[in-house]
Short mmCIF file of C-alpha atoms in Angstrom, two decimals:
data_model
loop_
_atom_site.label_atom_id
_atom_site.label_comp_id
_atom_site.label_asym_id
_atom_site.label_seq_id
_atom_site.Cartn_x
_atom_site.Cartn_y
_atom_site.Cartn_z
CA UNK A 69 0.00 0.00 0.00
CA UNK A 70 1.67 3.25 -0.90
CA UNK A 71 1.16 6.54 1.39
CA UNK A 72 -0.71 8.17 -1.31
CA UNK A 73 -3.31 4.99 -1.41
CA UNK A 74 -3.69 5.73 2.77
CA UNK A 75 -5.82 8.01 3.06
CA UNK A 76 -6.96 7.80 6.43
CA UNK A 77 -9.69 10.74 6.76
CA UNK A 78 -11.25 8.70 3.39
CA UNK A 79 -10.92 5.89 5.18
CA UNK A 80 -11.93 6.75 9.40
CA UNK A 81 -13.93 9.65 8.33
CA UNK A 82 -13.05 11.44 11.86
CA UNK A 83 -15.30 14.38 12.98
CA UNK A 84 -12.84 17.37 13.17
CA UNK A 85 -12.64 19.69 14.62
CA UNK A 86 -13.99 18.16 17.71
CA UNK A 87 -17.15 19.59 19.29
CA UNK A 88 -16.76 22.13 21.85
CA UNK A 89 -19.54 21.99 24.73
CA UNK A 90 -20.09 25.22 27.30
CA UNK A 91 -21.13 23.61 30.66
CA UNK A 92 -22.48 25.75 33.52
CA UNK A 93 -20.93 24.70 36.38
CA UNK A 94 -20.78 26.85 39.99
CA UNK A 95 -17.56 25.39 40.60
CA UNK A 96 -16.39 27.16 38.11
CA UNK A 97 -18.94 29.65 37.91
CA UNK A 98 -18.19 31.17 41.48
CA UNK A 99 -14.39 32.03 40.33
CA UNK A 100 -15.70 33.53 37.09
CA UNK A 101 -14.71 30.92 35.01
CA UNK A 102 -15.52 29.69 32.02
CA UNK A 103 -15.38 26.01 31.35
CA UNK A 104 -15.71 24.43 27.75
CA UNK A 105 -15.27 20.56 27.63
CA UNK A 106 -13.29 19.98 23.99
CA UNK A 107 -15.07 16.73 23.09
CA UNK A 108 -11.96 14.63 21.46
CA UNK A 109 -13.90 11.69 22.81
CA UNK A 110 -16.27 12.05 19.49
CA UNK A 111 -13.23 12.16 16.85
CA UNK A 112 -14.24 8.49 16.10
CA UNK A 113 -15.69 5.51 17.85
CA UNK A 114 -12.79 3.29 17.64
CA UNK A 115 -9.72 5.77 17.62
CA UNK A 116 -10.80 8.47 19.54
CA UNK A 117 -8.80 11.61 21.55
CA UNK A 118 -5.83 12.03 21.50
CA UNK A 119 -4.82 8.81 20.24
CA UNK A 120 -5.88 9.87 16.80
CA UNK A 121 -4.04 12.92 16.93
CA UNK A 122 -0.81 11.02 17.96
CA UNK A 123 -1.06 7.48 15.90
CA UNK A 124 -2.63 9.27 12.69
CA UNK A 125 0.60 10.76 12.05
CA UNK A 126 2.13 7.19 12.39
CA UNK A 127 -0.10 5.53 10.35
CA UNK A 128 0.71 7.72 7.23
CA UNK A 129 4.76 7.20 8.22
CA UNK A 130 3.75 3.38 8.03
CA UNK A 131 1.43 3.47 5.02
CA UNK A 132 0.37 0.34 5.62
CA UNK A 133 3.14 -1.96 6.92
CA UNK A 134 3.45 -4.28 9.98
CA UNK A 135 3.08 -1.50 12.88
CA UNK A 136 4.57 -2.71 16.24
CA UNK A 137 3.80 -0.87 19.80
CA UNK A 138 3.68 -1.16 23.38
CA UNK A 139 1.45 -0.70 26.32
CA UNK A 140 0.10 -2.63 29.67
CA UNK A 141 -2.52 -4.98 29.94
CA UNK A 142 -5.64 -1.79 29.65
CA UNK A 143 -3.75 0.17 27.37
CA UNK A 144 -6.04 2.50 25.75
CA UNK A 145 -2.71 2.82 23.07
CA UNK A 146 -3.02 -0.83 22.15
CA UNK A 147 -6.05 -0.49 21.87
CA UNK A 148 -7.16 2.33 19.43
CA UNK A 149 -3.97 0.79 17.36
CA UNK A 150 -5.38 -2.93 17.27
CA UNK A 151 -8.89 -1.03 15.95
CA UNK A 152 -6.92 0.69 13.08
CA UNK A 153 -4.92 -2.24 12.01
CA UNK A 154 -8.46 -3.75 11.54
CA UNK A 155 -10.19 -0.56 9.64
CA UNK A 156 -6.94 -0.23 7.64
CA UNK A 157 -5.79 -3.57 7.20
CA UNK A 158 -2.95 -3.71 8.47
CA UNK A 159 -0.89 -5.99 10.55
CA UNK A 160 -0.22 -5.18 14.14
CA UNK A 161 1.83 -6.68 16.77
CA UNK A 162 1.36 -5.41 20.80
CA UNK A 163 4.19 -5.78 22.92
CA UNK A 164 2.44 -6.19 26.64
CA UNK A 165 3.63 -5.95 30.02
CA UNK A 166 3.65 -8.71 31.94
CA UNK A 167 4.42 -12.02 31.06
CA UNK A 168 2.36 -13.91 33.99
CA UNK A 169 -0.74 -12.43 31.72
CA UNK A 170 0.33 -14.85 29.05
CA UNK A 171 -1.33 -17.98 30.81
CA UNK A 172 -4.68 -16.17 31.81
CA UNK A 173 -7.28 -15.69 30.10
CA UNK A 174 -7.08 -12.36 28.63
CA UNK A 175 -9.26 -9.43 30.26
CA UNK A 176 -11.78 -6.76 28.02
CA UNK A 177 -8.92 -4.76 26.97
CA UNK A 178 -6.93 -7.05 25.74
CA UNK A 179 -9.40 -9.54 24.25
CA UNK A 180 -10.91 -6.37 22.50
CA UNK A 181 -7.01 -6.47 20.63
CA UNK A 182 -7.22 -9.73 19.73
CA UNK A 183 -11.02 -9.53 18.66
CA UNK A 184 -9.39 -6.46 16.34
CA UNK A 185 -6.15 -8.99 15.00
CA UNK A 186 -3.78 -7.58 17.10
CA UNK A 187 -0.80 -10.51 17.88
CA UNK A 188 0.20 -9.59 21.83
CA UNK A 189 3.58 -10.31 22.90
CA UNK A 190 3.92 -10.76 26.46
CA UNK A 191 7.23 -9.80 28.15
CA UNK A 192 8.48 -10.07 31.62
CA UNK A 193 7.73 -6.75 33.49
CA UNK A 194 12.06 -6.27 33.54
CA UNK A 195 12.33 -6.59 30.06
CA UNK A 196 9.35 -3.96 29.95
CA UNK A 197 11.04 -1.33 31.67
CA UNK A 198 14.37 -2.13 29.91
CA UNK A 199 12.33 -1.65 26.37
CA UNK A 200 14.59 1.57 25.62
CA UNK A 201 18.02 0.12 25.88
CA UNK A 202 18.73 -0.51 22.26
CA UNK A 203 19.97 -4.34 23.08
CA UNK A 204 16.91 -5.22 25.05
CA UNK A 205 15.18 -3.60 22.75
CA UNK A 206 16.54 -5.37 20.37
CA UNK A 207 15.63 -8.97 21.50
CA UNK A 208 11.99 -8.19 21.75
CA UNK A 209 11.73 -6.91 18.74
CA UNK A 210 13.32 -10.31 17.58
CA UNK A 211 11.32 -11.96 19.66
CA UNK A 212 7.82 -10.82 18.23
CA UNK A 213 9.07 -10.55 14.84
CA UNK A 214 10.16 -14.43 15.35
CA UNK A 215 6.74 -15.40 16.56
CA UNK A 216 4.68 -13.34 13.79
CA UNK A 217 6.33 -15.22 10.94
CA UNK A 218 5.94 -18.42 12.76
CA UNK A 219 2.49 -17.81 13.25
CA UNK A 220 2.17 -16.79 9.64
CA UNK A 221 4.14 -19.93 8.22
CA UNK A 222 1.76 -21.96 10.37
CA UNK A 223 -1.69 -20.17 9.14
CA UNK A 224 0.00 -20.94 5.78
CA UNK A 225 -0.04 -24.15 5.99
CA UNK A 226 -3.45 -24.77 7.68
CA UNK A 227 -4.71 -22.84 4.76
CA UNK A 228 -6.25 -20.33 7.49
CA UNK A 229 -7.27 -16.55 6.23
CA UNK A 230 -8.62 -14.47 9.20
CA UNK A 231 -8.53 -10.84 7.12
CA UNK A 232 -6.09 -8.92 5.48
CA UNK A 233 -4.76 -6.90 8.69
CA UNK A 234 -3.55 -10.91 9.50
CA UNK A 235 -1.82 -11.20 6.12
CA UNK A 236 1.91 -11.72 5.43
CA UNK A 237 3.18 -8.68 3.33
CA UNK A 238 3.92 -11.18 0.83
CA UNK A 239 1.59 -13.83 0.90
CA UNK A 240 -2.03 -13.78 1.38
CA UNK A 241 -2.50 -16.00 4.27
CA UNK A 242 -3.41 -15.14 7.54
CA UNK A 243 -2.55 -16.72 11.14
CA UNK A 244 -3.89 -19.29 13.18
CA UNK A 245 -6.36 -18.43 16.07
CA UNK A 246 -3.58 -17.73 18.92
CA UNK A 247 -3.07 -14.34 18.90
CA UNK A 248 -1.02 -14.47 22.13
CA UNK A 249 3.23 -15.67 22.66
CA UNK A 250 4.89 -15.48 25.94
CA UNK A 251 8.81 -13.69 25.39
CA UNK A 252 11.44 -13.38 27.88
CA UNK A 253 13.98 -10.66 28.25
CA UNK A 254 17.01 -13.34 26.66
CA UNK A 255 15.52 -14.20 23.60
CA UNK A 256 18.73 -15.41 21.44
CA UNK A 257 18.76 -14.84 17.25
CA UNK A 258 19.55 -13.08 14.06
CA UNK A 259 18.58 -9.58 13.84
CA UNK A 260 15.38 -8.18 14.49
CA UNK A 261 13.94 -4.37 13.79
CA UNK A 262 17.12 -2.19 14.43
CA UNK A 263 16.33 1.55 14.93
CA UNK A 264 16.05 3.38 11.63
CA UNK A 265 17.90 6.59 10.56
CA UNK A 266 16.70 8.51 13.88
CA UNK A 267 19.12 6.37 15.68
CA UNK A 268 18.14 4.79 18.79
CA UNK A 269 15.37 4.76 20.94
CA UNK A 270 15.77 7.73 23.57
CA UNK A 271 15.20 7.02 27.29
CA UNK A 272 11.48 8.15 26.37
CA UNK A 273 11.59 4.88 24.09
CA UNK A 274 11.03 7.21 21.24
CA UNK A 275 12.84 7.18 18.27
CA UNK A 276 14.79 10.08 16.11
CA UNK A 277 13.28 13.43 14.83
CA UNK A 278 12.27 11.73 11.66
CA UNK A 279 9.60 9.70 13.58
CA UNK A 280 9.86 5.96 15.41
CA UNK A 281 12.21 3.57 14.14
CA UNK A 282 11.70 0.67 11.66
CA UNK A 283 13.54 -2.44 10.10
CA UNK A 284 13.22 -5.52 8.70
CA UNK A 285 12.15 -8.51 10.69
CA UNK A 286 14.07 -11.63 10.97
CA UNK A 287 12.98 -14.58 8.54
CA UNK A 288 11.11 -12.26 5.95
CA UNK A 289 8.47 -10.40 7.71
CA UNK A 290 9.62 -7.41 6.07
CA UNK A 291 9.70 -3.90 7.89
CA UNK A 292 8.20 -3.43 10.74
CA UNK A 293 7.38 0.23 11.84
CA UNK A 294 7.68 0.64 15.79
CA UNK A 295 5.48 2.72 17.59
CA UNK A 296 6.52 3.60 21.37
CA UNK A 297 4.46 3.19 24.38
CA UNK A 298 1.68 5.39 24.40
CA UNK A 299 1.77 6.48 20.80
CA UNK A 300 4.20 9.73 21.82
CA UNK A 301 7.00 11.10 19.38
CA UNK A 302 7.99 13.60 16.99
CA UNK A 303 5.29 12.77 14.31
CA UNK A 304 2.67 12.46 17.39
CA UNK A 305 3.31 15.58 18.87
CA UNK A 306 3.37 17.45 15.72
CA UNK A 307 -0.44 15.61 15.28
CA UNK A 308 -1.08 17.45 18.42
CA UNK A 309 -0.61 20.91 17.48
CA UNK A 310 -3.66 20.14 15.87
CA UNK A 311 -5.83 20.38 18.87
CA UNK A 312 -3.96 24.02 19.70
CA UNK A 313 -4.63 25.36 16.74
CA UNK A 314 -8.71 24.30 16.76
CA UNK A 315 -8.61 26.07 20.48
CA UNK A 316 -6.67 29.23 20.30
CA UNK A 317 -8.59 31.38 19.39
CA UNK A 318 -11.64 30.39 22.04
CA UNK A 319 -10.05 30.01 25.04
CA UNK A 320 -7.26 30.98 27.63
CA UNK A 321 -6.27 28.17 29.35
CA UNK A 322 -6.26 24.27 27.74
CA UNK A 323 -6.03 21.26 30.44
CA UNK A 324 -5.45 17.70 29.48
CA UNK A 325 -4.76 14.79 31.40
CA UNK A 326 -1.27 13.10 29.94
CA UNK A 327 0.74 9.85 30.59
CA UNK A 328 3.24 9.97 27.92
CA UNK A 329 3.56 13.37 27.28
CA UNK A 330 3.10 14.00 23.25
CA UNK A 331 -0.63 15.32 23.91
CA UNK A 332 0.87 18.30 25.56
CA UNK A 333 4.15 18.57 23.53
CA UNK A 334 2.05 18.99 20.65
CA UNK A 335 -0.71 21.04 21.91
CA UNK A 336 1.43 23.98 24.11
CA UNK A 337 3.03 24.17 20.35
CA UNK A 338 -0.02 24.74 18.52
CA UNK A 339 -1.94 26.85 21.08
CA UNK A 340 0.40 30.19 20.05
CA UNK A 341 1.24 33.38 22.00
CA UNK A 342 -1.20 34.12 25.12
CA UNK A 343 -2.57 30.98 25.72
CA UNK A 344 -1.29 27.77 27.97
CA UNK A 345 -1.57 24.18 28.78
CA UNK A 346 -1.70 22.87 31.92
CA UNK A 347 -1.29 18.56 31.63
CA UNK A 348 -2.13 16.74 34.57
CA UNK A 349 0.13 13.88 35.13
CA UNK A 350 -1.71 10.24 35.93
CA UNK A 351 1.31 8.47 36.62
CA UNK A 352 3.32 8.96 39.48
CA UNK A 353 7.51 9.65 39.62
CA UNK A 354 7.86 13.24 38.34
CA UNK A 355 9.40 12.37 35.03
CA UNK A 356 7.45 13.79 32.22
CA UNK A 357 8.52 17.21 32.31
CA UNK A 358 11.50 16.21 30.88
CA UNK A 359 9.61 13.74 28.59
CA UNK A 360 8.00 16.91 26.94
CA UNK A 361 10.73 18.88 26.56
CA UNK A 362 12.61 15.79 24.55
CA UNK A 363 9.95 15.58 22.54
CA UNK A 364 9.51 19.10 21.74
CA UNK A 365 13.42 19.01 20.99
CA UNK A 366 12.56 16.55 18.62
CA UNK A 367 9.48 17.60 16.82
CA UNK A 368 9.92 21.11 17.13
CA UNK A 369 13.85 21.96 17.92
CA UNK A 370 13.55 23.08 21.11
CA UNK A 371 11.05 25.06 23.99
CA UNK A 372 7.66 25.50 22.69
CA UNK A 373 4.64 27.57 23.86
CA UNK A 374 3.83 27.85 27.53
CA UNK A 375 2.78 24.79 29.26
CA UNK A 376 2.74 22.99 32.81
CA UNK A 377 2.14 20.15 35.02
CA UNK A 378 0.32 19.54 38.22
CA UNK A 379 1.55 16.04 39.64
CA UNK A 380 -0.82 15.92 42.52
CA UNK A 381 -3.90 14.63 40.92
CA UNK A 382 -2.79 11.04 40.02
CA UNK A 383 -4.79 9.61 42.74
CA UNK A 384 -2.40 6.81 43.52
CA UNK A 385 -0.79 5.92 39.83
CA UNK A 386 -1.91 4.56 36.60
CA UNK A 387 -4.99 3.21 36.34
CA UNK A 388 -5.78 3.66 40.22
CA UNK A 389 -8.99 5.39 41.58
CA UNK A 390 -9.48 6.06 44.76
CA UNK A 391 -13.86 6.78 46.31
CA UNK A 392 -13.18 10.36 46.26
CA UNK A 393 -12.31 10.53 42.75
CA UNK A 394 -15.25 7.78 41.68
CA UNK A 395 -17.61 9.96 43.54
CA UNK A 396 -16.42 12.77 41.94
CA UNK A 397 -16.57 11.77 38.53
CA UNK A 398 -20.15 9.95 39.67
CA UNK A 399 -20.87 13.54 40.02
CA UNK A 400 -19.72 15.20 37.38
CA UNK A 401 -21.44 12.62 35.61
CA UNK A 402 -25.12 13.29 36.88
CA UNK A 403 -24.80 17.27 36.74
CA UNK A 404 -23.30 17.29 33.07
CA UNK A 405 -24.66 13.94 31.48
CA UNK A 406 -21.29 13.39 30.01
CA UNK A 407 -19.56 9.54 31.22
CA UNK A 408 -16.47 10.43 32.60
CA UNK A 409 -13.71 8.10 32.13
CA UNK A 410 -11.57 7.52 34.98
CA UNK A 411 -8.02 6.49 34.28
CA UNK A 412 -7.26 9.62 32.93
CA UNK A 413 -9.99 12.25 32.42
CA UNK A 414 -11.73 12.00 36.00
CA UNK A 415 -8.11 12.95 37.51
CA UNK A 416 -7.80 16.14 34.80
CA UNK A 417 -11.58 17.30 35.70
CA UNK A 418 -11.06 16.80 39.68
CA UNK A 419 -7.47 18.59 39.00
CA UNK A 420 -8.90 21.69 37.50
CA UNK A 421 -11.87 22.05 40.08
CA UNK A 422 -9.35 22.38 43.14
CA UNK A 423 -7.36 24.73 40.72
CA UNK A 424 -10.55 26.63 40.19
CA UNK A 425 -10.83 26.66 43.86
CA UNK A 426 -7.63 27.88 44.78
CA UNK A 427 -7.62 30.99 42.57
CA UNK A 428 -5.87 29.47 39.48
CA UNK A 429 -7.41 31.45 37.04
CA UNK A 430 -8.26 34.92 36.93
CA UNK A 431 -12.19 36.12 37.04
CA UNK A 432 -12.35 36.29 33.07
CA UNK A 433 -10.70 33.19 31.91
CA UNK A 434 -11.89 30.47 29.77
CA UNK A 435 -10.60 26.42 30.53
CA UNK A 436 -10.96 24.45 27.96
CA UNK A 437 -11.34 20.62 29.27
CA UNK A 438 -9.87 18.17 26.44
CA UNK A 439 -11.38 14.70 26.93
CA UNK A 440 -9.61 11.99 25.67
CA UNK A 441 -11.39 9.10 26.56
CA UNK A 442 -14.85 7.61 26.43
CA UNK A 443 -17.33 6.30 29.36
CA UNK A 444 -16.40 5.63 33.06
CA UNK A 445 -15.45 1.97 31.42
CA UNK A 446 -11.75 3.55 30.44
CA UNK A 447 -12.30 1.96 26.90
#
């Protein structure tokens, strides 16, 4: 498939821009400010938020080869990737955290991948947080490429065809049903997906300026374009700006809830002159600040637009909830009729309301709310 043959807004038909909804609320209200909610959620049912404006970007770098990324076992990443391999049909492989997951049975998120093709590649949680040293790196890589083309020589010979996002790039077969493989950190072999001309992967696990790194497969599965966790890098945060530019002009003040980082890289750069970003961490360890300044280094060439982060609102780490932040978004639920999802955009909305509290924002401003994510379910 050549890039000019992806067209992806042909093909996803997203709704941009994204709605933006007033809500009256006297949280707000009582501080004299103005809160908008920035409904990324609607961009498209399968591939919505920010995770079109980051892996969009990618997609058109892949045009249509074997895409390869990373997340945990809920991975909202993995997931909105998995669903475009299957609208685009393409072939995608998700390296997962964890592999003690590899002999349960898999839960919603994950089984929603494999429903959508995706072939998961469980690692051991060390390997995981080794992923950006080029060697181990290296062997997962080999690893997954290994157990793709032995999945693909075996669905050759049983004859099997499960779609063409299952395919071989050069043979029209698909795989059998297992879409899961257990790797370790030691996996011995011949080559498998070196970093491409950006050099390698960054302690961000991103790859060079030019976008994430691809190579060629051991045994013939031809290239492989890598993806890091969460979606974030150059290409991603330059999708981003995106969201600045549809929001400049309307308000004062943009928050966002961010893990990886490229949602606010991206969106402090396309904002312009007068206007801010505020991300709200949900993972704990302080570490993303420098995470967005890499990656505006590398999308951008250095310090863009004025942005910040308030740590405090992470409730406990990823994916964690505590009962004052389910009643809360129970809450916020009922008075607005919007379902608030809570690994990430419950934490952002209880964030801004104690900054509203505190005297954050002048009597005047306008927030802008961005959410990323759909229903309290964390889809």
């Amino acid at each position: 498939m050549t890039r000019e043959a992806f067209d992806l807004t042909s093909a996803l038909r997203p709704r941009l821009p994204s709605p933006l909804q007033p809500v009256e609320d006297e949280r707000f209200a009582r501080h004299g400010v103005r809160l908008l909610l920035k409904r990324d959620d609607l961009i498209h049912p399968d591939i919505p938020g920010n995770k079109w404006r980051k892996l969009v970007p990618n997609l058109h770098a892949a045009a249509g080869r074997p895409l390869l990324t990373f997340g945990g076992a809920y991975s909202n990443h993995l997931r909105a990737t998995a669903a475009a391999g299957r609208l685009l049909g393409f072939t995608t492989i998700g390296i997962v955290r964890g592999d003690e997951l590899a002999s349960r049975p898999l839960n919603p998120s994950l089984s929603r991948c494999a429903a959508d093709g995706m072939h998961l590649h469980f690692v051991d949680r060390a390997a995981y947080r080794g992923k950006d040293d080029p060697e181990v790196r290296e062997r997962i890589l080999t690893a997954a490429a290994q157990a793709l083309e032995q999945r693909w020589a075996r669905g050759a010979a049983d004859g099997g065809d499960r779609g063409p996002q299952d395919r071989h790039p050069s043979a029209p077969v698909g795989p059998p049903p297992d879409h899961a493989h257990r790797a370790g950190p030691t996996t011995d072999g011949a080559r498998g997906c070196p970093q491409g001309p950006g050099g390698p992967a960054h302690g961000s696990g991103r790859g060079g300026p030019g976008g994430p790194a691809h190579g060629s497969g051991q045994g013939g599965t031809g290239d492989i374009y890598v993806v890091p966790e969460g979606g974030s890098n150059a290409l991603a945060a330059h999708g981003c700006t995106a969201l600045g530019h549809e929001l400049r002009d309307v308000t004062d003040v943009v928050a966002v809830a961010c893990g990886t980082g490229g949602t606010v890289a991206g969106l402090a750069a396309g904002l312009g002159p007068g206007r801010r970003a505020i991300g709200f961490p949900v993972l704990k360890g302080g570490f993303l600040g420098d995470s967005i300044r890499t990656l505006q280094l590398e999308a951008f060439g250095g310090p863009v637009g004025d942005w910040s982060l308030d740590g405090r609102f992470h409730f406990g780490g990823y994916a964690r909830t505590t009962p004052r932040l389910d009643a809360f978004a129970a809450d916020f639920e009922a008075r607005h009729g919007l379902p608030v999802e809570r690994v990430y955009v419950a934490k952002m909305l209880y964030g801004l309301t104690v900054l509203a509290a505190e005297g954050a924002f002048p009597p005047g401003t306008t927030v802008a709310a961005v959410i990323t994510g759909q229903g309290a379910s964390s889809r």
